[in-house]
Coordinates of C-alpha atoms and ligand atoms in Angstrom, one line a residue:
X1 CA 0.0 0.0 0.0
X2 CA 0.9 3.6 -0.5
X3 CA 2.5 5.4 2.5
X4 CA 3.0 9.2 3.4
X5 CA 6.0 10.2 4.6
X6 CA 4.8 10.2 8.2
X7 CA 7.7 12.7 9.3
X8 CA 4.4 15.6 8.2
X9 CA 2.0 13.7 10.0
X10 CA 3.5 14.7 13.2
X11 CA 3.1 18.1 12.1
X12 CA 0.9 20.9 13.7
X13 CA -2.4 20.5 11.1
X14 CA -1.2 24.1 9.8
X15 CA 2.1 26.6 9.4
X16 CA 1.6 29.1 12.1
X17 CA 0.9 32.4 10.0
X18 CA -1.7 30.2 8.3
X19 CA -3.2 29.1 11.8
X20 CA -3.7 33.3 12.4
X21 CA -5.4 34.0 8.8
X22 CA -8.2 31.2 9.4
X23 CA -8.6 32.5 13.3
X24 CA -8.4 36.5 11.5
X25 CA -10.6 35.5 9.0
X26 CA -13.1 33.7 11.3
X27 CA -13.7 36.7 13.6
X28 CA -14.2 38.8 10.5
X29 CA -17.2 37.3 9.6
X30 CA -18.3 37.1 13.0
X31 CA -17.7 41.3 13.3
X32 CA -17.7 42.8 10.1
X33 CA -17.6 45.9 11.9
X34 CA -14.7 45.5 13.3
X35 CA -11.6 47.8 11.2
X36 CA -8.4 44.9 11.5
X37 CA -5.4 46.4 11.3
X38 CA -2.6 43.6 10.9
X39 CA 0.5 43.7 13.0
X40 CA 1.1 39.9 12.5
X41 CA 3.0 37.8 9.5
X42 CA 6.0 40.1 8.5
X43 CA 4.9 41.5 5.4
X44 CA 6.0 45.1 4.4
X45 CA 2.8 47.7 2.9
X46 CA 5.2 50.1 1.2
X47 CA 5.9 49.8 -2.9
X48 CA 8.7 48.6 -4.6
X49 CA 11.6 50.7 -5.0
X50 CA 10.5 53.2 -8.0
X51 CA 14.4 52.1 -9.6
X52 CA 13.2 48.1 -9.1
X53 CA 9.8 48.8 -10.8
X54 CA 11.9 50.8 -13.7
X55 CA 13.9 47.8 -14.3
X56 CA 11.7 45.1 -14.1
X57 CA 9.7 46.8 -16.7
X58 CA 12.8 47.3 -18.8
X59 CA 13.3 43.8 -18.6
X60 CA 9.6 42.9 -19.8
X61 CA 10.0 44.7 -22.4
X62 CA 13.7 42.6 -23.5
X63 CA 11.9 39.5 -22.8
X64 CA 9.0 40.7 -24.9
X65 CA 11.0 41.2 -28.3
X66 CA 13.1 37.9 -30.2
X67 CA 16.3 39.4 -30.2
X68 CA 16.7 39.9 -26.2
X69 CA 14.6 37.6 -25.1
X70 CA 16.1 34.8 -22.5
X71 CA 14.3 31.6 -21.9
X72 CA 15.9 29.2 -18.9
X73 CA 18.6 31.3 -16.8
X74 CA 21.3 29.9 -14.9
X75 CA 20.1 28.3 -12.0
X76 CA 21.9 29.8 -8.8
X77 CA 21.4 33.2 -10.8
X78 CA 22.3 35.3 -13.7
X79 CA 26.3 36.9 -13.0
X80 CA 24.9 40.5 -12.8
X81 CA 23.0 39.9 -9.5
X82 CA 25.2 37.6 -8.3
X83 CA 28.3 40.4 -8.9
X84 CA 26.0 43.2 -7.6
X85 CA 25.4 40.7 -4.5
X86 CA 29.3 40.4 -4.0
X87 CA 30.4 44.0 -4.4
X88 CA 27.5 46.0 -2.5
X89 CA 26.6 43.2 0.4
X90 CA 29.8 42.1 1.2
X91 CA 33.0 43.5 -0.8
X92 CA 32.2 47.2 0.4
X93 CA 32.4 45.5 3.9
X94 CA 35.3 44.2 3.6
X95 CA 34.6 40.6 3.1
X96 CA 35.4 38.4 0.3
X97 CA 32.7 36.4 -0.7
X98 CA 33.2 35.3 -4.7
X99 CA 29.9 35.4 -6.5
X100 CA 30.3 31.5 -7.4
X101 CA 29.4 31.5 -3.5
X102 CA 26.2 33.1 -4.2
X103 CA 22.8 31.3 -4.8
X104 CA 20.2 33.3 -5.9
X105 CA 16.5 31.7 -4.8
X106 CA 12.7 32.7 -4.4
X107 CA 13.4 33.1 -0.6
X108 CA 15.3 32.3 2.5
X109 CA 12.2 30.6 3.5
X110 CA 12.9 28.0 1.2
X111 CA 15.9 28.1 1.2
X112 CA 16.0 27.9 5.1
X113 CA 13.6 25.4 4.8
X114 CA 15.4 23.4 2.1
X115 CA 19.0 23.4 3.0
X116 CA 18.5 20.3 5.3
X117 CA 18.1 18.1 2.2
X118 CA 22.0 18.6 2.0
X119 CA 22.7 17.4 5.9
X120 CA 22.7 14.4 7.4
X121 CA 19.7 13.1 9.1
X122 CA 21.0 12.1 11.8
X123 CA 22.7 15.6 12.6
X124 CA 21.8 17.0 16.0
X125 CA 20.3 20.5 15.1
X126 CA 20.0 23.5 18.0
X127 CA 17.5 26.1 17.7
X128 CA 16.3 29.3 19.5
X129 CA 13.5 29.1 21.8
X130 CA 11.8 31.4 20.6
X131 CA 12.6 30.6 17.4
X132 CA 10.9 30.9 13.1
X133 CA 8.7 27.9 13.1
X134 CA 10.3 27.0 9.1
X135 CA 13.8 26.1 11.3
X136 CA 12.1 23.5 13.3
X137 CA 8.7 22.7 11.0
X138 CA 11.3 21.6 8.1
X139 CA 13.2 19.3 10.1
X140 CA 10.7 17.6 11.4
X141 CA 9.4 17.4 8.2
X142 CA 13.3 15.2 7.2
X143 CA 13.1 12.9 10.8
X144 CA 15.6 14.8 12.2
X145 CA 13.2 16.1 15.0
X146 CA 11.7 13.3 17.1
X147 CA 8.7 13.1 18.8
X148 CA 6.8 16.5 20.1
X149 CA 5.9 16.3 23.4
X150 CA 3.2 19.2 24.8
X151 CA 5.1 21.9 26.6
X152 CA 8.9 20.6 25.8
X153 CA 9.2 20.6 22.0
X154 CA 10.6 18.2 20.0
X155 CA 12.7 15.3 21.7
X156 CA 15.8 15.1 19.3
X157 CA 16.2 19.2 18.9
X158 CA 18.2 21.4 21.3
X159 CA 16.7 24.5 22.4
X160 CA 18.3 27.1 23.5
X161 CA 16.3 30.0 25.7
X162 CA 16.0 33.2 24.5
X163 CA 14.4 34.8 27.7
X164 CA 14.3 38.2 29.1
X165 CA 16.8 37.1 31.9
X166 CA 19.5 36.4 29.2
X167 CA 18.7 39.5 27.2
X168 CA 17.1 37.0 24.3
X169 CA 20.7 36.2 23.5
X170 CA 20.9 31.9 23.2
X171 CA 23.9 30.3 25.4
X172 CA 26.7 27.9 24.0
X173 CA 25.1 24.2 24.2
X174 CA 26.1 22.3 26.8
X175 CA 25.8 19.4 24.6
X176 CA 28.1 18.9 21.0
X177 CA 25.4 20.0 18.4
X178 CA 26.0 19.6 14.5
X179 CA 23.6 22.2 12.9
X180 CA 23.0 25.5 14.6
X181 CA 20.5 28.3 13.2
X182 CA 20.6 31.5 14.1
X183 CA 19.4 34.6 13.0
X184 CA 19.9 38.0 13.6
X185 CA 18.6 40.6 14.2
X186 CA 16.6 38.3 15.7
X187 CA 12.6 36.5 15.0
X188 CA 10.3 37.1 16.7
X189 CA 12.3 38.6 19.8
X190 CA 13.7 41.5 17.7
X191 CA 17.0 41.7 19.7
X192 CA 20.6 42.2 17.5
X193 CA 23.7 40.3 18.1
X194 CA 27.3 42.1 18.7
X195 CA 30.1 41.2 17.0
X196 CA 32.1 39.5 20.4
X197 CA 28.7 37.7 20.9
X198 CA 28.7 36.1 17.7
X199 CA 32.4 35.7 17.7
X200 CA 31.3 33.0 20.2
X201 CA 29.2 30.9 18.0
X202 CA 32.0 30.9 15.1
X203 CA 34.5 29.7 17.8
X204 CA 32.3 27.1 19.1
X205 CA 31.0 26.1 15.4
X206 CA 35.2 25.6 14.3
X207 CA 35.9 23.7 17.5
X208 CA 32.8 21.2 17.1
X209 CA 32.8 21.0 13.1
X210 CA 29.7 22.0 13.4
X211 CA 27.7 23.9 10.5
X212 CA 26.0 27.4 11.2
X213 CA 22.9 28.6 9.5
X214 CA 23.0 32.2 9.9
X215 CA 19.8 33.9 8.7
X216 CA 20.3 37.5 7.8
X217 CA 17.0 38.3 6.3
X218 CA 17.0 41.6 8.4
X219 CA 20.4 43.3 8.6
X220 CA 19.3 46.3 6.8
X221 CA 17.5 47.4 10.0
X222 CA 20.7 47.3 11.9
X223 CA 21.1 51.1 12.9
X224 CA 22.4 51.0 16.4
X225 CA 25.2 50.0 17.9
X226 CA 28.3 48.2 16.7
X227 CA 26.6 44.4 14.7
X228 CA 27.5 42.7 12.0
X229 CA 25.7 42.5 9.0
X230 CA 27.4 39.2 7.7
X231 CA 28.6 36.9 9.9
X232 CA 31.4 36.8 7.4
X233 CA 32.9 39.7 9.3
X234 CA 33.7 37.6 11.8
X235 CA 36.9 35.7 11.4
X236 CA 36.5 31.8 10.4
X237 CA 32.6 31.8 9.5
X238 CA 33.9 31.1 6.0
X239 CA 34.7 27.8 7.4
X240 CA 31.6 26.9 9.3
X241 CA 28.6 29.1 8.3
X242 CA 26.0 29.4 5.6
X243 CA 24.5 33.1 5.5
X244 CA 20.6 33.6 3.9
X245 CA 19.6 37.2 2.8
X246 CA 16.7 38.3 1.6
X247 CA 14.9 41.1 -0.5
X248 CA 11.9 40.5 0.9
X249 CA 11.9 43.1 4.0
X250 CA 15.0 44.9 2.7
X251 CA 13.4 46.1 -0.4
X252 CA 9.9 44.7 -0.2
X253 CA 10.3 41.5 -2.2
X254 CA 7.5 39.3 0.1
X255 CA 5.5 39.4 -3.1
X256 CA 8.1 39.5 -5.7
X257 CA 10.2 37.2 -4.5
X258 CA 13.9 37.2 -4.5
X259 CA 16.4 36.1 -1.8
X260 CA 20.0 34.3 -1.8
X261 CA 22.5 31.9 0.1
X262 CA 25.9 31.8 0.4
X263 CA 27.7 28.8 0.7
X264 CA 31.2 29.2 1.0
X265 CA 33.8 27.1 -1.1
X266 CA 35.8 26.5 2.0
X267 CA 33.0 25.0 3.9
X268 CA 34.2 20.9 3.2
X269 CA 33.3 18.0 5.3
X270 CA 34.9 14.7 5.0
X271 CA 36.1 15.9 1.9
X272 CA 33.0 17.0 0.8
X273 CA 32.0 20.5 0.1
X274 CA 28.7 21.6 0.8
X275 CA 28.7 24.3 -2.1
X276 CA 28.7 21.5 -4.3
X277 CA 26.1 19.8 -2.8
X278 CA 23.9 23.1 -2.5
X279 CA 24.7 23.6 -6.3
X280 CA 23.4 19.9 -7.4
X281 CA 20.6 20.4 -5.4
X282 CA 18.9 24.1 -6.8
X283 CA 20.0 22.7 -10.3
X284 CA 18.3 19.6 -9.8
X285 CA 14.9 21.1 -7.9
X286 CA 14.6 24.5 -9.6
X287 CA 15.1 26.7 -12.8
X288 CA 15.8 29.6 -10.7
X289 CA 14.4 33.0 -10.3
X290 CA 13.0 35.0 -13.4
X291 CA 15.1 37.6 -15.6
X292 CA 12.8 40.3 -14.9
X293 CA 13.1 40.1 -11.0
X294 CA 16.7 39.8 -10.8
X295 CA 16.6 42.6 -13.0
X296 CA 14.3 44.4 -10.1
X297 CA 17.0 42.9 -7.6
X298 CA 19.6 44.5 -9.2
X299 CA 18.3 48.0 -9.2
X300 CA 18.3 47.6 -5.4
X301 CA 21.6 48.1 -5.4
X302 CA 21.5 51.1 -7.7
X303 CA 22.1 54.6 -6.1
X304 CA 18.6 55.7 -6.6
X305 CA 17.6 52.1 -5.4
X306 CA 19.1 52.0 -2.2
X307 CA 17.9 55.8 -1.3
X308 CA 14.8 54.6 -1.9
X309 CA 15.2 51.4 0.1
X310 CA 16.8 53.3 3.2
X311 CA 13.8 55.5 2.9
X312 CA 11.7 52.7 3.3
X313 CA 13.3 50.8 6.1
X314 CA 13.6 54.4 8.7
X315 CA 10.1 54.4 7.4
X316 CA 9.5 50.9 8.9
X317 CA 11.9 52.0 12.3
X318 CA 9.8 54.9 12.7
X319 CA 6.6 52.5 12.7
X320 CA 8.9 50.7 15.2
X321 CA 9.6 53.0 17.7
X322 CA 5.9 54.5 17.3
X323 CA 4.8 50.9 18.8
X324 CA 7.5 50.6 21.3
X325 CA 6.6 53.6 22.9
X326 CA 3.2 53.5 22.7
X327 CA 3.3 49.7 24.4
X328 CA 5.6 51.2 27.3
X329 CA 2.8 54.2 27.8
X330 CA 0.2 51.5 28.1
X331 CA 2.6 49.5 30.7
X332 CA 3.8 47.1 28.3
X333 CA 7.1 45.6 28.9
X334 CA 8.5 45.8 25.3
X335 CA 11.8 45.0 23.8
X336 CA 13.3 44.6 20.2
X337 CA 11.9 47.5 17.4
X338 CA 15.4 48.9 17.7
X339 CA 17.5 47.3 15.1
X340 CA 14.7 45.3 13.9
X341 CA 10.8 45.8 12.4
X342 CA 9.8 43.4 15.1
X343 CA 8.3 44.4 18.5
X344 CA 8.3 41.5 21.7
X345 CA 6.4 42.1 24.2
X346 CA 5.4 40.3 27.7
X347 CA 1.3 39.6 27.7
X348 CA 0.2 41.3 30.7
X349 CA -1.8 39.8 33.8
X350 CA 0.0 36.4 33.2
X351 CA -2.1 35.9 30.1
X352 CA -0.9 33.0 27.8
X353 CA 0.3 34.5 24.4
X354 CA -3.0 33.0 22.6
X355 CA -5.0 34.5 25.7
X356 CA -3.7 37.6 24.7
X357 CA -4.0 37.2 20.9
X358 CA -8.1 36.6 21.5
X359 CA -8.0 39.8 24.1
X360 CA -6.2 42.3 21.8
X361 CA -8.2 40.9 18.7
X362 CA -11.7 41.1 20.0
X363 CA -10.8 44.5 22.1
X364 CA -8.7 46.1 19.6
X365 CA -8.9 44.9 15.9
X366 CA -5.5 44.5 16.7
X367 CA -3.7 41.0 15.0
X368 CA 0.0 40.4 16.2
X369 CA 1.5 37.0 16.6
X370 CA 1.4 34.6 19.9
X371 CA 4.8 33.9 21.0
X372 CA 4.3 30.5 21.7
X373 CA 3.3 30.3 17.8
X374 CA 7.7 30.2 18.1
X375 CA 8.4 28.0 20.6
X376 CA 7.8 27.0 24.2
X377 CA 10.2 29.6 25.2
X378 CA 8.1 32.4 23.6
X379 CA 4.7 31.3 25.9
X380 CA 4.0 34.8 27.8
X381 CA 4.8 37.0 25.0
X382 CA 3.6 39.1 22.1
X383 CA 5.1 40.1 18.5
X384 CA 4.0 42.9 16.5
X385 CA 5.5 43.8 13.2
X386 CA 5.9 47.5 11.8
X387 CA 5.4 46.5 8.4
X388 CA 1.9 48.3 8.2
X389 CA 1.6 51.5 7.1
X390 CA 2.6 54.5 9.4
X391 CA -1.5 55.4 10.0
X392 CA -2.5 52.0 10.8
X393 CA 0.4 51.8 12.9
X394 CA -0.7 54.6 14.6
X395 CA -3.9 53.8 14.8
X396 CA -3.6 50.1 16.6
X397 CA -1.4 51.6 19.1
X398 CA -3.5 54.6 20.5
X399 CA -6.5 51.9 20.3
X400 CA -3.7 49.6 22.5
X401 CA -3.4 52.5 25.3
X402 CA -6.7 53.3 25.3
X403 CA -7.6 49.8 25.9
X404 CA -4.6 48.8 28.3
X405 CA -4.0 51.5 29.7
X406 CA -7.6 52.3 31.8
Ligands
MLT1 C1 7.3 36.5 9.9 O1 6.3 37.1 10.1 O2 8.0 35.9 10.8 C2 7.9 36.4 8.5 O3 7.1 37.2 7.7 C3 7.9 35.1 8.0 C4 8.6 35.0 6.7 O4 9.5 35.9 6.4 O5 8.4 34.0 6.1

């Protein structure tokens, strides 16, 4: 007989952000009166870059005519991107990264969620508790996670708390781990990483052989403070880390869709190098990502691009601080929205983060994301995103204080 691969079956019945649309949806019908104003999934409200819109419609127009037109691309990206990648993201930092390193993809989504195919299943994988469910949903997903147990997580994956009392920053595992994600600045707490901090993980990834997924998707709201972008500026993550970027919150790409890995040539394990793995991989699964967005992706890169895209994120920061403050008038305890468009807070009155997601929906029109929607660890506390547009944003959080704060 026919068998499913029984690795999903163990699954939650749906992906978290779905979970919130039905439940949204739902009490939408129920009070149509009700204006919602959605602080939840991360997805940015302002327009594309005016300089990506210019060249994507340059490059309709090439694909429209026989003499430039380009059918299949290459698959980890066409060499413009890929240079534009190498000189603006990491050659202007002072970081070497050759654009045969470079994978261009539809998102670090999937490509977080897909670069397990290349590991081992047996590899022991640590995670942040609180942590972005794709880390932990795809590996179950490959039998690398166990069996869940109500309250712990899953038996074969080590957490690591990211609490108030250690600043949301994960400690060293006692244990020897293989595969360790991270990513900063960080989901869903919001908090950045300092260079010394992450130093830590590099030594302790060199020392163990083990491999580190570093998810970057949201450097570009890095303002304060001294933090990496890459965690190629820290010495030796060439040798143990894979880095993810994104376009999506950078230079609102959620619905255009353009991301990229790098996978470092020196990264080689029992002879073996994972860049060639990676690369046999995307050009087995995928045709890569189409001319006329990488043309967009380019132009993000361009002068008037990256005005416009800096424009954009203090646009988001503003949003951010907006919500911070407001929270902290209403007698929130709040932290992240700093060097990050996300906002954690603690639920109030010892409310359980789904407690609080029914309160502030029903009270408010308000829709943010349950912490525990992240992990045990994230039980007692709230995210909200600035990605909506500076009104609404203003708008949920005087709602918030008048609520709260009577
Ligand atoms: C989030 O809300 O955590 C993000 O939007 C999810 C994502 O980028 O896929």
């Amino acid at each position: 007989m026919f068998k499913v691969n029984e690795n999903f079956v163990k699954l939650p019945a749906s992906y978290l952000f779905v979970d919130i649309a039905k439940k949204v949806s739902e009490f939408s019908k129920q009070h149509p009166e009700t204006e919602i104003i959605r602080l939840g999934i991360g997805d940015v409200t302002r327009p594309l870059p005016k300089a990506v819109v210019k060249a994507m419609q340059a490059a309709a127009e090439e694909m429209g005519k026989a003499e430039t037109f380009r059918g299949y691309g290459p698959e980890a990206g066409y060499e413009f991107l890929r240079t534009a990648i190498a000189e603006n993201d990491f050659i202007k930092r002072g970081v070497q990264v050759d654009i045969d390193e470079i994978f261009v993809s539809d998102g670090a989504k999937s490509d977080t969620g897909s670069i397990g195919d290349i590991f081992d299943v047996d590899n022991v994988v640590a995670v942040c508790d609180p942590v972005y469910p794709v880390y932990v949903d795809t590996n179950v997903m490959a039998g690398r996670a166990g069996e869940y147990t109500e309250g712990k997580g899953w038996s074969k994956i080590v957490y690591m708390p990211c609490l108030k009392e250690n600043g949301f920053l994960p400690e060293l595992p006692k244990e020897r781990v293989d595969v360790i994600y991270l990513c900063f600045p960080n989901n869903p707490s919001g908090v950045g990483i300092s260079r010394d901090a992450l130093k830590k993980w590099v030594d302790y990834a060199l020392a163990n052989q083990s491999v580190i997924l570093y998810d970057a998707a949201y450097e570009a709201f890095i303002t304060e403070g001294d933090m990496p972008h890459s965690i190629y500026e820290i010495e030796g993550a060439k040798k143990c880390a894979i880095e993810f970027r994104s376009f999506s919150k950078t230079a609102g790409f959620t619905g255009t869709r353009c991301a990229y890995t790098v996978i470092p040539k020196a990264l080689v394990f029992n002879g073996v190098s994972l860049n060639k793995l990676w690369d046999r991989r995307q050009s087995t699964k995928m045709n890569g990502v189409s001319y006329v967005v990488q043309r967009g992706a380019e132009a993000v890169f361009s002068e008037e691009g990256q005005r416009e895209v800096r424009e954009n994120i203090i646009y988001y920061l503003n949003n951010a601080k907006i919500i911070v403050s407001g929270l902290e008038k209403a007698g929130f305890e709040v932290y992240g929205g700093v060097n990050s468009p996300y906002v954690w807070l603690k639920t109030p009155d010892g409310l359980t983060s789904w407690e609080f997601f029914d309160l502030l929906l029903e009270k408010t029109g308000v829709v943010g994301t349950p912490g525990s929607g992240f992990g045990v660890g994230g039980e007692g506390y709230f995210r909200l995103t600035s990605f909506n547009t500076k009104e609404n944003t203003e708008k949920a959080v005087e709602r918030i204080i008048r609520f709260f704060k009577a």
